[in-house]
Each structure stands twice: as structure tokens, then as C-alpha cells.
Amino acid sequence: MAATMLNTETPAQQHTLLDQYPTVELVNVLVDDQLNAVNAVRAAAPRLAAAVAAALPRVEAGGRLIYVGAGTSGRLGVLDSVELYPTFSWPHGRAVALLAGGTDAMFVAVEGAEDDLEQGAADLRSLNITKDDVVLLIAASGGTPYVLGALRAARAAGALTIGFANNPDAPVAGEAEIGITLDTGPEVISGSTRLKAGTSQKIALNTFSSALMVRLNKVHGNLMVDLKATNAKLVLRAIRLTSFATGVDEAAARAVLEQCDFHVKTAIVALSKQTGVEQARALLEAAHGSVRQALAS
């Protein structure tokens, strides 16, 4: 009996003459199909919320976020992991990405790497997984052997496993403690999951990690107050955020930020409470990093 074709691999019926479309129509079709990625993530929102709720106590206890994937899915995991440090001051060592084929696969396809179930398990075990770790397993097909190997090793270690797949009833979602199905259906260019399947994964990962960081008190109101000012652009952003949150001018904001290594949270509390940066740090520590609670104390 022939294997059932995955939704993500099934040729789309409505664009069989895609290569003959005028360029403007071609571009419009490709863009419009991305709306299906948004709809797929929206449908999975309850599962994403459950994943955030389950991950929160683990990371509060010191656990790491560990991303596992191959090809486009793996690269999207790498992207999410590296962006957490400048955006939320999340430590590099607590956002780890495993990519089938190793770091070289970020830039060049490593043939066959995704098919190695045992390597996925070995790479995961090499991280000395604990029960507080949260492992995000990403596979458009939902059956990538490398990812499944890592998933099974993570479950054996007692870590929280969250599986992202783009096909219904996929093993990666079914075997994970929390499965998230992003049912994007056939691609306009048949089988090219770098298109809307990849877009849905990017949205889902952004949503998960951003929501988790909000729950970890790294956002005040809707302001990114725990950024790491690693370049000139982010230094200016820190000044503007502090000024906006406190009502002081940018010169006053910069003066206090320079005393606290441009940590926006500390500057907001110091300026709002009219106290020194050390007292502001103490108030934030007592409030578990919540600017709102520190200001109310």
C-alpha cells in the first residue's frame, strides 16, 4: 500500500500553471498564501497558551529553552534562540539550539543529517538535560528522525517537550507532552515548506517565546524594558523607552542609564521612585523583576 501523502507535500490544485503567471500575479499569489500561515497559528493559539503555562514554572526554576530542528525548521529555531538575548537579556546559555548537521548546516544543507535518529538523541543528551528544561521540537513534516530522536531523549530525561508540526497526527506533535499542529496545508510551490509552513513556525515560535518573556516580567506594559543595549541602536532605544515610561527628558534618562549599565528596568524604577540605582535594583529583586510591583512597593 502506498504511503499517504502529507498535506505539506501534496501538490496544490489551484495553481497548476504557476510558472505561467504574470509576475505581479505570481507575487500576489505567494503573498496571499501566507495568510494561511496566520490562520494556522491562530487555530493553534490554545495549545500555544498551554505551552507557555507549562514552560513558565520550569524556566522560573532555572531551566533552559532548547530548540531542535532540521533544515528551515532548525534554522528558525536558531533564529528564535539567538534573538532572546538582545531583546530580553535572556542568557545565551539558557537558549540553546540544536540543528541537524551542526552549525555548518545553518549556511549549507548537510545531506542526510535530518535522517539520523540516533544523532538527534545523542546531541540532546550531550546537553545534560534536566527536568526543568523546555525542549521545542520543530518539524514541518512532523516526522523528521533527528527531531524524533531528540524528542524521545528529552522525554526520557523528564524535560518538558513541545512539538511543532505542520501536518495533522504527526509523530512530533503526538509524542511531545504538548503538541502544536500548524495545519498550513499544501504549499503554492508543492513541498516547499520554507514558504507558509516556515512562516507559521516563525510566528508560533515568536509568540511562544515572547509570551513567556512577558510572564517572566521582561515587559512593562507593552514596553521592552529588559533589552540588552549591545549596539548604538539599542542604546538609543533604551533611552527612549526610559524617557517614555518615566516622562523625563532623554538627557535625564541617559544620565541614570549610564549608572546602571543601560538597564531600562532599573532606570525606570530609580527615576520613578526618585531613588538610587542600587535601591532600584533591590526593589526589582524583591519584586521578582516586575517593574510594576517594584513601583507599587
PDB file of C-alpha atoms in Angstrom:
ATOM      1  CA  MET A   1       0.000   0.000   0.000  1.00  0.00           C
ATOM      2  CA  ALA A   2       1.350   3.437  -0.923  1.00  0.00           C
ATOM      3  CA  ALA A   3       2.048   5.826   1.933  1.00  0.00           C
ATOM      4  CA  THR A   4      -0.431   8.645   2.438  1.00  0.00           C
ATOM      5  CA  MET A   5       0.969  11.913   1.103  1.00  0.00           C
ATOM      6  CA  LEU A   6       1.448  14.597   3.743  1.00  0.00           C
ATOM      7  CA  ASN A   7      -0.584  17.786   3.404  1.00  0.00           C
ATOM      8  CA  THR A   8       2.615  19.812   3.169  1.00  0.00           C
ATOM      9  CA  GLU A   9       3.807  17.643   0.254  1.00  0.00           C
ATOM     10  CA  THR A  10       0.515  17.463  -1.665  1.00  0.00           C
ATOM     11  CA  PRO A  11       0.519  19.480  -4.911  1.00  0.00           C
ATOM     12  CA  ALA A  12      -1.791  22.489  -4.662  1.00  0.00           C
ATOM     13  CA  GLN A  13      -4.668  22.144  -7.119  1.00  0.00           C
ATOM     14  CA  GLN A  14      -5.430  25.832  -7.618  1.00  0.00           C
ATOM     15  CA  HIS A  15      -2.075  26.956  -9.068  1.00  0.00           C
ATOM     16  CA  THR A  16      -1.072  24.284 -11.556  1.00  0.00           C
ATOM     17  CA  LEU A  17       0.022  26.941 -14.082  1.00  0.00           C
ATOM     18  CA  LEU A  18       2.021  28.964 -11.553  1.00  0.00           C
ATOM     19  CA  ASP A  19       5.076  29.159 -13.800  1.00  0.00           C
ATOM     20  CA  GLN A  20       2.986  30.939 -16.449  1.00  0.00           C
ATOM     21  CA  TYR A  21       1.534  33.641 -14.197  1.00  0.00           C
ATOM     22  CA  PRO A  22       2.457  37.268 -14.924  1.00  0.00           C
ATOM     23  CA  THR A  23       4.964  38.435 -12.317  1.00  0.00           C
ATOM     24  CA  VAL A  24       2.530  40.684 -10.452  1.00  0.00           C
ATOM     25  CA  GLU A  25       0.006  37.848 -10.148  1.00  0.00           C
ATOM     26  CA  LEU A  26       2.752  35.415  -9.144  1.00  0.00           C
ATOM     27  CA  VAL A  27       3.879  37.697  -6.337  1.00  0.00           C
ATOM     28  CA  ASN A  28       0.298  38.306  -5.169  1.00  0.00           C
ATOM     29  CA  VAL A  29      -0.415  34.569  -5.016  1.00  0.00           C
ATOM     30  CA  LEU A  30       2.722  33.894  -2.976  1.00  0.00           C
ATOM     31  CA  VAL A  31       1.959  36.754  -0.585  1.00  0.00           C
ATOM     32  CA  ASP A  32      -1.720  35.927  -0.194  1.00  0.00           C
ATOM     33  CA  ASP A  33      -0.980  32.300   0.630  1.00  0.00           C
ATOM     34  CA  GLN A  34       0.931  33.495   3.712  1.00  0.00           C
ATOM     35  CA  LEU A  35      -2.423  34.443   5.260  1.00  0.00           C
ATOM     36  CA  ASN A  36      -2.968  30.722   5.725  1.00  0.00           C
ATOM     37  CA  ALA A  37       0.068  30.670   7.993  1.00  0.00           C
ATOM     38  CA  VAL A  38      -1.510  33.277  10.258  1.00  0.00           C
ATOM     39  CA  ASN A  39      -4.787  31.358  10.331  1.00  0.00           C
ATOM     40  CA  ALA A  40      -2.999  28.115  11.192  1.00  0.00           C
ATOM     41  CA  VAL A  41      -1.253  29.713  14.172  1.00  0.00           C
ATOM     42  CA  ARG A  42      -4.466  31.377  15.299  1.00  0.00           C
ATOM     43  CA  ALA A  43      -6.174  27.965  15.333  1.00  0.00           C
ATOM     44  CA  ALA A  44      -3.318  26.627  17.468  1.00  0.00           C
ATOM     45  CA  ALA A  45      -3.419  29.535  19.947  1.00  0.00           C
ATOM     46  CA  PRO A  46      -4.944  27.480  22.821  1.00  0.00           C
ATOM     47  CA  ARG A  47      -2.122  24.945  22.528  1.00  0.00           C
ATOM     48  CA  LEU A  48       0.469  27.730  22.436  1.00  0.00           C
ATOM     49  CA  ALA A  49      -1.053  29.198  25.600  1.00  0.00           C
ATOM     50  CA  ALA A  50      -0.889  25.783  27.269  1.00  0.00           C
ATOM     51  CA  ALA A  51       2.769  25.501  26.252  1.00  0.00           C
ATOM     52  CA  VAL A  52       3.598  28.882  27.802  1.00  0.00           C
ATOM     53  CA  ALA A  53       1.814  27.938  31.037  1.00  0.00           C
ATOM     54  CA  ALA A  54       3.639  24.614  31.243  1.00  0.00           C
ATOM     55  CA  ALA A  55       7.042  26.126  30.439  1.00  0.00           C
ATOM     56  CA  LEU A  56       6.838  29.015  32.911  1.00  0.00           C
ATOM     57  CA  PRO A  57       7.493  27.137  36.182  1.00  0.00           C
ATOM     58  CA  ARG A  58      10.333  25.188  34.576  1.00  0.00           C
ATOM     59  CA  VAL A  59      12.210  28.266  33.376  1.00  0.00           C
ATOM     60  CA  GLU A  60      11.473  30.071  36.646  1.00  0.00           C
ATOM     61  CA  ALA A  61      13.254  27.161  38.325  1.00  0.00           C
ATOM     62  CA  GLY A  62      16.314  27.742  36.125  1.00  0.00           C
ATOM     63  CA  GLY A  63      15.501  25.602  33.109  1.00  0.00           C
ATOM     64  CA  ARG A  64      16.680  26.285  29.581  1.00  0.00           C
ATOM     65  CA  LEU A  65      14.882  26.693  26.279  1.00  0.00           C
ATOM     66  CA  ILE A  66      16.299  24.143  23.845  1.00  0.00           C
ATOM     67  CA  TYR A  67      15.304  24.277  20.178  1.00  0.00           C
ATOM     68  CA  VAL A  68      15.685  21.230  17.916  1.00  0.00           C
ATOM     69  CA  GLY A  69      15.100  21.036  14.172  1.00  0.00           C
ATOM     70  CA  ALA A  70      16.494  20.331  10.715  1.00  0.00           C
ATOM     71  CA  GLY A  71      16.679  22.496   7.610  1.00  0.00           C
ATOM     72  CA  THR A  72      14.360  25.510   7.595  1.00  0.00           C
ATOM     73  CA  SER A  73      12.674  24.418  10.829  1.00  0.00           C
ATOM     74  CA  GLY A  74      16.016  24.124  12.588  1.00  0.00           C
ATOM     75  CA  ARG A  75      17.219  27.492  11.305  1.00  0.00           C
ATOM     76  CA  LEU A  76      14.047  29.137  12.594  1.00  0.00           C
ATOM     77  CA  GLY A  77      14.779  27.601  15.999  1.00  0.00           C
ATOM     78  CA  VAL A  78      18.301  29.042  15.899  1.00  0.00           C
ATOM     79  CA  LEU A  79      16.879  32.447  14.982  1.00  0.00           C
ATOM     80  CA  ASP A  80      14.440  32.480  17.888  1.00  0.00           C
ATOM     81  CA  SER A  81      17.118  31.358  20.330  1.00  0.00           C
ATOM     82  CA  VAL A  82      19.700  33.999  19.395  1.00  0.00           C
ATOM     83  CA  GLU A  83      17.209  36.880  19.426  1.00  0.00           C
ATOM     84  CA  LEU A  84      16.244  36.366  23.077  1.00  0.00           C
ATOM     85  CA  TYR A  85      19.468  37.862  24.434  1.00  0.00           C
ATOM     86  CA  PRO A  86      19.313  41.349  22.846  1.00  0.00           C
ATOM     87  CA  THR A  87      15.531  41.549  23.158  1.00  0.00           C
ATOM     88  CA  PHE A  88      15.023  40.282  26.691  1.00  0.00           C
ATOM     89  CA  SER A  89      18.532  39.864  28.197  1.00  0.00           C
ATOM     90  CA  TRP A  90      17.877  36.123  28.246  1.00  0.00           C
ATOM     91  CA  PRO A  91      21.248  34.415  28.890  1.00  0.00           C
ATOM     92  CA  HIS A  92      22.887  32.731  25.899  1.00  0.00           C
ATOM     93  CA  GLY A  93      23.356  29.551  27.887  1.00  0.00           C
ATOM     94  CA  ARG A  94      19.645  29.285  28.551  1.00  0.00           C
ATOM     95  CA  ALA A  95      18.591  29.416  24.891  1.00  0.00           C
ATOM     96  CA  VAL A  96      20.308  26.578  23.070  1.00  0.00           C
ATOM     97  CA  ALA A  97      19.638  25.449  19.503  1.00  0.00           C
ATOM     98  CA  LEU A  98      20.401  22.040  18.001  1.00  0.00           C
ATOM     99  CA  LEU A  99      20.438  21.914  14.210  1.00  0.00           C
ATOM    100  CA  ALA A 100      20.736  18.616  12.337  1.00  0.00           C
ATOM    101  CA  GLY A 101      24.174  18.629  10.745  1.00  0.00           C
ATOM    102  CA  GLY A 102      25.634  21.044  13.291  1.00  0.00           C
ATOM    103  CA  THR A 103      26.409  24.737  12.946  1.00  0.00           C
ATOM    104  CA  ASP A 104      27.592  24.335   9.328  1.00  0.00           C
ATOM    105  CA  ALA A 105      24.005  23.398   8.410  1.00  0.00           C
ATOM    106  CA  MET A 106      22.942  26.956   9.203  1.00  0.00           C
ATOM    107  CA  PHE A 107      24.518  28.047   5.922  1.00  0.00           C
ATOM    108  CA  VAL A 108      24.824  24.912   3.772  1.00  0.00           C
ATOM    109  CA  ALA A 109      22.470  21.932   3.549  1.00  0.00           C
ATOM    110  CA  VAL A 110      24.029  18.852   5.180  1.00  0.00           C
ATOM    111  CA  GLU A 111      22.609  15.918   3.257  1.00  0.00           C
ATOM    112  CA  GLY A 112      21.140  13.113   5.322  1.00  0.00           C
ATOM    113  CA  ALA A 113      21.643  14.804   8.696  1.00  0.00           C
ATOM    114  CA  GLU A 114      17.915  15.038   9.368  1.00  0.00           C
ATOM    115  CA  ASP A 115      17.535  11.270   8.866  1.00  0.00           C
ATOM    116  CA  ASP A 116      19.777  10.349  11.820  1.00  0.00           C
ATOM    117  CA  LEU A 117      17.527   9.435  14.749  1.00  0.00           C
ATOM    118  CA  GLU A 118      20.417   8.383  16.970  1.00  0.00           C
ATOM    119  CA  GLN A 119      22.349  11.611  16.355  1.00  0.00           C
ATOM    120  CA  GLY A 120      19.342  13.630  17.447  1.00  0.00           C
ATOM    121  CA  ALA A 121      19.201  11.686  20.697  1.00  0.00           C
ATOM    122  CA  ALA A 122      22.958  11.942  21.217  1.00  0.00           C
ATOM    123  CA  ASP A 123      23.039  15.699  20.558  1.00  0.00           C
ATOM    124  CA  LEU A 124      20.204  16.219  23.026  1.00  0.00           C
ATOM    125  CA  ARG A 125      21.797  14.062  25.730  1.00  0.00           C
ATOM    126  CA  SER A 126      25.092  15.961  25.317  1.00  0.00           C
ATOM    127  CA  LEU A 127      23.351  18.992  26.831  1.00  0.00           C
ATOM    128  CA  ASN A 128      22.834  17.187  30.164  1.00  0.00           C
ATOM    129  CA  ILE A 129      19.087  17.714  30.089  1.00  0.00           C
ATOM    130  CA  THR A 130      17.207  18.180  33.364  1.00  0.00           C
ATOM    131  CA  LYS A 131      13.520  18.118  34.278  1.00  0.00           C
ATOM    132  CA  ASP A 132      13.476  21.926  34.327  1.00  0.00           C
ATOM    133  CA  ASP A 133      14.469  22.232  30.660  1.00  0.00           C
ATOM    134  CA  VAL A 134      11.916  23.014  27.947  1.00  0.00           C
ATOM    135  CA  VAL A 135      12.631  21.354  24.595  1.00  0.00           C
ATOM    136  CA  LEU A 136      10.985  22.798  21.473  1.00  0.00           C
ATOM    137  CA  LEU A 137      10.928  20.273  18.647  1.00  0.00           C
ATOM    138  CA  ILE A 138      10.187  21.736  15.213  1.00  0.00           C
ATOM    139  CA  ALA A 139       9.454  19.750  12.042  1.00  0.00           C
ATOM    140  CA  ALA A 140       7.216  20.740   9.143  1.00  0.00           C
ATOM    141  CA  SER A 141       6.621  17.109   8.176  1.00  0.00           C
ATOM    142  CA  GLY A 142       6.264  16.152  11.823  1.00  0.00           C
ATOM    143  CA  GLY A 143       8.297  13.005  11.348  1.00  0.00           C
ATOM    144  CA  THR A 144      11.925  14.117  10.977  1.00  0.00           C
ATOM    145  CA  PRO A 145      14.043  11.321  12.523  1.00  0.00           C
ATOM    146  CA  TYR A 146      16.670  13.673  14.010  1.00  0.00           C
ATOM    147  CA  VAL A 147      13.929  15.606  15.804  1.00  0.00           C
ATOM    148  CA  LEU A 148      12.141  12.447  16.974  1.00  0.00           C
ATOM    149  CA  GLY A 149      15.391  11.100  18.414  1.00  0.00           C
ATOM    150  CA  ALA A 150      15.882  14.295  20.390  1.00  0.00           C
ATOM    151  CA  LEU A 151      12.246  14.272  21.496  1.00  0.00           C
ATOM    152  CA  ARG A 152      12.472  10.759  22.914  1.00  0.00           C
ATOM    153  CA  ALA A 153      15.733  11.530  24.713  1.00  0.00           C
ATOM    154  CA  ALA A 154      14.183  14.678  26.191  1.00  0.00           C
ATOM    155  CA  ARG A 155      11.142  12.790  27.448  1.00  0.00           C
ATOM    156  CA  ALA A 156      13.381  10.104  28.964  1.00  0.00           C
ATOM    157  CA  ALA A 157      15.206  12.865  30.881  1.00  0.00           C
ATOM    158  CA  GLY A 158      11.925  14.299  32.195  1.00  0.00           C
ATOM    159  CA  ALA A 159      12.141  17.606  30.313  1.00  0.00           C
ATOM    160  CA  LEU A 160       9.025  19.356  29.036  1.00  0.00           C
ATOM    161  CA  THR A 161       8.643  18.605  25.324  1.00  0.00           C
ATOM    162  CA  ILE A 162       6.695  20.885  22.969  1.00  0.00           C
ATOM    163  CA  GLY A 163       6.316  19.604  19.425  1.00  0.00           C
ATOM    164  CA  PHE A 164       5.555  21.822  16.411  1.00  0.00           C
ATOM    165  CA  ALA A 165       4.394  20.178  13.160  1.00  0.00           C
ATOM    166  CA  ASN A 166       2.569  21.271  10.018  1.00  0.00           C
ATOM    167  CA  ASN A 167       0.666  18.067   9.386  1.00  0.00           C
ATOM    168  CA  PRO A 168      -2.201  16.594  11.439  1.00  0.00           C
ATOM    169  CA  ASP A 169      -1.465  13.476  13.505  1.00  0.00           C
ATOM    170  CA  ALA A 170       2.294  13.959  13.142  1.00  0.00           C
ATOM    171  CA  PRO A 171       4.614  11.984  15.470  1.00  0.00           C
ATOM    172  CA  VAL A 172       6.499  15.094  16.655  1.00  0.00           C
ATOM    173  CA  ALA A 173       3.261  16.622  17.938  1.00  0.00           C
ATOM    174  CA  GLY A 174       1.761  13.313  19.081  1.00  0.00           C
ATOM    175  CA  GLU A 175       4.766  12.145  21.105  1.00  0.00           C
ATOM    176  CA  ALA A 176       5.504  15.509  22.726  1.00  0.00           C
ATOM    177  CA  GLU A 177       3.919  16.380  26.046  1.00  0.00           C
ATOM    178  CA  ILE A 178       2.320  19.371  24.314  1.00  0.00           C
ATOM    179  CA  GLY A 179       1.731  19.041  20.580  1.00  0.00           C
ATOM    180  CA  ILE A 180       1.092  22.103  18.418  1.00  0.00           C
ATOM    181  CA  THR A 181      -0.220  21.438  14.918  1.00  0.00           C
ATOM    182  CA  LEU A 182       0.106  24.301  12.446  1.00  0.00           C
ATOM    183  CA  ASP A 183      -2.046  22.906   9.666  1.00  0.00           C
ATOM    184  CA  THR A 184      -0.976  25.074   6.737  1.00  0.00           C
ATOM    185  CA  GLY A 185      -1.971  22.584   4.028  1.00  0.00           C
ATOM    186  CA  PRO A 186      -0.368  22.302   0.573  1.00  0.00           C
ATOM    187  CA  GLU A 187       2.192  24.872  -0.496  1.00  0.00           C
ATOM    188  CA  VAL A 188       1.793  27.052  -3.590  1.00  0.00           C
ATOM    189  CA  ILE A 189       5.130  25.601  -4.733  1.00  0.00           C
ATOM    190  CA  SER A 190       4.472  21.989  -3.873  1.00  0.00           C
ATOM    191  CA  GLY A 191       6.536  20.689  -0.988  1.00  0.00           C
ATOM    192  CA  SER A 192       8.447  23.918  -0.336  1.00  0.00           C
ATOM    193  CA  THR A 193       7.858  24.180   3.402  1.00  0.00           C
ATOM    194  CA  ARG A 194      10.132  27.226   3.581  1.00  0.00           C
ATOM    195  CA  LEU A 195       7.004  29.078   2.448  1.00  0.00           C
ATOM    196  CA  LYS A 196       3.870  29.261   4.598  1.00  0.00           C
ATOM    197  CA  ALA A 197       4.797  26.261   6.774  1.00  0.00           C
ATOM    198  CA  GLY A 198       8.005  28.087   7.696  1.00  0.00           C
ATOM    199  CA  THR A 199       6.131  31.340   8.219  1.00  0.00           C
ATOM    200  CA  SER A 200       3.731  29.638  10.624  1.00  0.00           C
ATOM    201  CA  GLN A 201       6.637  28.198  12.586  1.00  0.00           C
ATOM    202  CA  LYS A 202       8.258  31.634  12.841  1.00  0.00           C
ATOM    203  CA  ILE A 203       5.004  33.151  14.107  1.00  0.00           C
ATOM    204  CA  ALA A 204       4.434  30.327  16.575  1.00  0.00           C
ATOM    205  CA  LEU A 205       7.975  30.447  17.977  1.00  0.00           C
ATOM    206  CA  ASN A 206       7.872  34.262  18.228  1.00  0.00           C
ATOM    207  CA  THR A 207       4.532  34.044  20.018  1.00  0.00           C
ATOM    208  CA  PHE A 208       5.644  31.338  22.432  1.00  0.00           C
ATOM    209  CA  SER A 209       8.945  32.929  23.437  1.00  0.00           C
ATOM    210  CA  SER A 210       7.567  36.484  23.588  1.00  0.00           C
ATOM    211  CA  ALA A 211       4.597  35.443  25.736  1.00  0.00           C
ATOM    212  CA  LEU A 212       6.937  33.512  28.025  1.00  0.00           C
ATOM    213  CA  MET A 213       9.186  36.554  28.416  1.00  0.00           C
ATOM    214  CA  VAL A 214       6.175  38.727  29.274  1.00  0.00           C
ATOM    215  CA  ARG A 215       5.265  36.237  32.019  1.00  0.00           C
ATOM    216  CA  LEU A 216       8.878  36.408  33.248  1.00  0.00           C
ATOM    217  CA  ASN A 217       8.448  40.175  33.858  1.00  0.00           C
ATOM    218  CA  LYS A 218      10.663  41.246  30.990  1.00  0.00           C
ATOM    219  CA  VAL A 219       7.987  43.606  29.644  1.00  0.00           C
ATOM    220  CA  HIS A 220       6.370  46.544  31.464  1.00  0.00           C
ATOM    221  CA  GLY A 221       3.011  47.440  29.958  1.00  0.00           C
ATOM    222  CA  ASN A 222       3.982  46.751  26.377  1.00  0.00           C
ATOM    223  CA  LEU A 223       7.493  48.203  26.674  1.00  0.00           C
ATOM    224  CA  MET A 224      10.615  46.095  26.064  1.00  0.00           C
ATOM    225  CA  VAL A 225      12.277  47.066  29.339  1.00  0.00           C
ATOM    226  CA  ASP A 226      14.781  44.213  29.748  1.00  0.00           C
ATOM    227  CA  LEU A 227      16.669  44.636  26.487  1.00  0.00           C
ATOM    228  CA  LYS A 228      20.440  44.318  26.301  1.00  0.00           C
ATOM    229  CA  ALA A 229      21.890  47.509  24.813  1.00  0.00           C
ATOM    230  CA  THR A 230      24.511  45.760  22.678  1.00  0.00           C
ATOM    231  CA  ASN A 231      24.769  48.391  19.922  1.00  0.00           C
ATOM    232  CA  ALA A 232      24.163  52.070  19.258  1.00  0.00           C
ATOM    233  CA  LYS A 233      20.610  51.490  18.047  1.00  0.00           C
ATOM    234  CA  LEU A 234      19.682  49.630  21.234  1.00  0.00           C
ATOM    235  CA  VAL A 235      21.340  52.281  23.415  1.00  0.00           C
ATOM    236  CA  LEU A 236      19.079  54.893  21.825  1.00  0.00           C
ATOM    237  CA  ARG A 237      16.104  52.571  22.246  1.00  0.00           C
ATOM    238  CA  ALA A 238      16.899  52.155  25.935  1.00  0.00           C
ATOM    239  CA  ILE A 239      16.991  55.936  26.363  1.00  0.00           C
ATOM    240  CA  ARG A 240      13.684  56.422  24.555  1.00  0.00           C
ATOM    241  CA  LEU A 241      11.941  53.639  26.458  1.00  0.00           C
ATOM    242  CA  THR A 242      13.114  55.042  29.780  1.00  0.00           C
ATOM    243  CA  SER A 243      12.047  58.542  28.816  1.00  0.00           C
ATOM    244  CA  PHE A 244       8.635  57.340  27.629  1.00  0.00           C
ATOM    245  CA  ALA A 245       7.995  55.246  30.749  1.00  0.00           C
ATOM    246  CA  THR A 246       9.002  57.953  33.233  1.00  0.00           C
ATOM    247  CA  GLY A 247       8.230  61.228  31.485  1.00  0.00           C
ATOM    248  CA  VAL A 248      11.757  62.586  31.937  1.00  0.00           C
ATOM    249  CA  ASP A 249      13.703  64.031  29.021  1.00  0.00           C
ATOM    250  CA  GLU A 250      16.242  61.919  27.158  1.00  0.00           C
ATOM    251  CA  ALA A 251      19.227  63.599  28.814  1.00  0.00           C
ATOM    252  CA  ALA A 252      17.933  62.708  32.271  1.00  0.00           C
ATOM    253  CA  ALA A 253      17.143  59.183  31.128  1.00  0.00           C
ATOM    254  CA  ARG A 254      20.653  58.721  29.738  1.00  0.00           C
ATOM    255  CA  ALA A 255      22.251  60.030  32.935  1.00  0.00           C
ATOM    256  CA  VAL A 256      20.571  57.349  35.055  1.00  0.00           C
ATOM    257  CA  LEU A 257      21.028  54.622  32.433  1.00  0.00           C
ATOM    258  CA  GLU A 258      24.766  55.285  32.422  1.00  0.00           C
ATOM    259  CA  GLN A 259      24.779  54.455  36.144  1.00  0.00           C
ATOM    260  CA  CYS A 260      23.122  51.055  35.668  1.00  0.00           C
ATOM    261  CA  ASP A 261      24.712  49.672  32.503  1.00  0.00           C
ATOM    262  CA  PHE A 262      21.740  50.869  30.444  1.00  0.00           C
ATOM    263  CA  HIS A 263      19.332  48.516  32.213  1.00  0.00           C
ATOM    264  CA  VAL A 264      15.954  50.063  31.427  1.00  0.00           C
ATOM    265  CA  LYS A 265      14.092  48.380  34.291  1.00  0.00           C
ATOM    266  CA  THR A 266      16.473  49.752  36.873  1.00  0.00           C
ATOM    267  CA  ALA A 267      16.411  53.241  35.371  1.00  0.00           C
ATOM    268  CA  ILE A 268      12.595  53.329  35.316  1.00  0.00           C
ATOM    269  CA  VAL A 269      12.348  52.352  38.967  1.00  0.00           C
ATOM    270  CA  ALA A 270      15.129  54.724  40.045  1.00  0.00           C
ATOM    271  CA  LEU A 271      13.610  57.682  38.222  1.00  0.00           C
ATOM    272  CA  SER A 272      10.009  56.918  39.164  1.00  0.00           C
ATOM    273  CA  LYS A 273      10.804  56.295  42.832  1.00  0.00           C
ATOM    274  CA  GLN A 274      13.437  59.051  42.934  1.00  0.00           C
ATOM    275  CA  THR A 275      15.961  56.682  44.410  1.00  0.00           C
ATOM    276  CA  GLY A 276      19.464  55.458  43.605  1.00  0.00           C
ATOM    277  CA  VAL A 277      20.154  52.624  41.196  1.00  0.00           C
ATOM    278  CA  GLU A 278      21.212  50.215  43.950  1.00  0.00           C
ATOM    279  CA  GLN A 279      17.920  50.718  45.782  1.00  0.00           C
ATOM    280  CA  ALA A 280      16.101  50.321  42.469  1.00  0.00           C
ATOM    281  CA  ARG A 281      17.884  47.021  41.870  1.00  0.00           C
ATOM    282  CA  ALA A 282      16.913  45.834  45.349  1.00  0.00           C
ATOM    283  CA  LEU A 283      13.275  46.749  44.752  1.00  0.00           C
ATOM    284  CA  LEU A 284      13.269  44.863  41.457  1.00  0.00           C
ATOM    285  CA  GLU A 285      14.874  41.808  43.017  1.00  0.00           C
ATOM    286  CA  ALA A 286      12.267  41.776  45.779  1.00  0.00           C
ATOM    287  CA  ALA A 287       9.556  42.063  43.099  1.00  0.00           C
ATOM    288  CA  HIS A 288      10.989  39.137  41.074  1.00  0.00           C
ATOM    289  CA  GLY A 289      11.894  41.511  38.279  1.00  0.00           C
ATOM    290  CA  SER A 290       8.449  43.076  37.937  1.00  0.00           C
ATOM    291  CA  VAL A 291       8.690  46.813  37.315  1.00  0.00           C
ATOM    292  CA  ARG A 292       5.013  47.206  38.164  1.00  0.00           C
ATOM    293  CA  GLN A 293       5.401  45.536  41.565  1.00  0.00           C
ATOM    294  CA  ALA A 294       8.627  47.413  42.303  1.00  0.00           C
ATOM    295  CA  LEU A 295       6.899  50.726  41.611  1.00  0.00           C
ATOM    296  CA  ALA A 296       3.998  49.758  43.889  1.00  0.00           C
ATOM    297  CA  SER A 297       6.229  48.826  46.813  1.00  0.00           C
TER     298      SER A 297
END
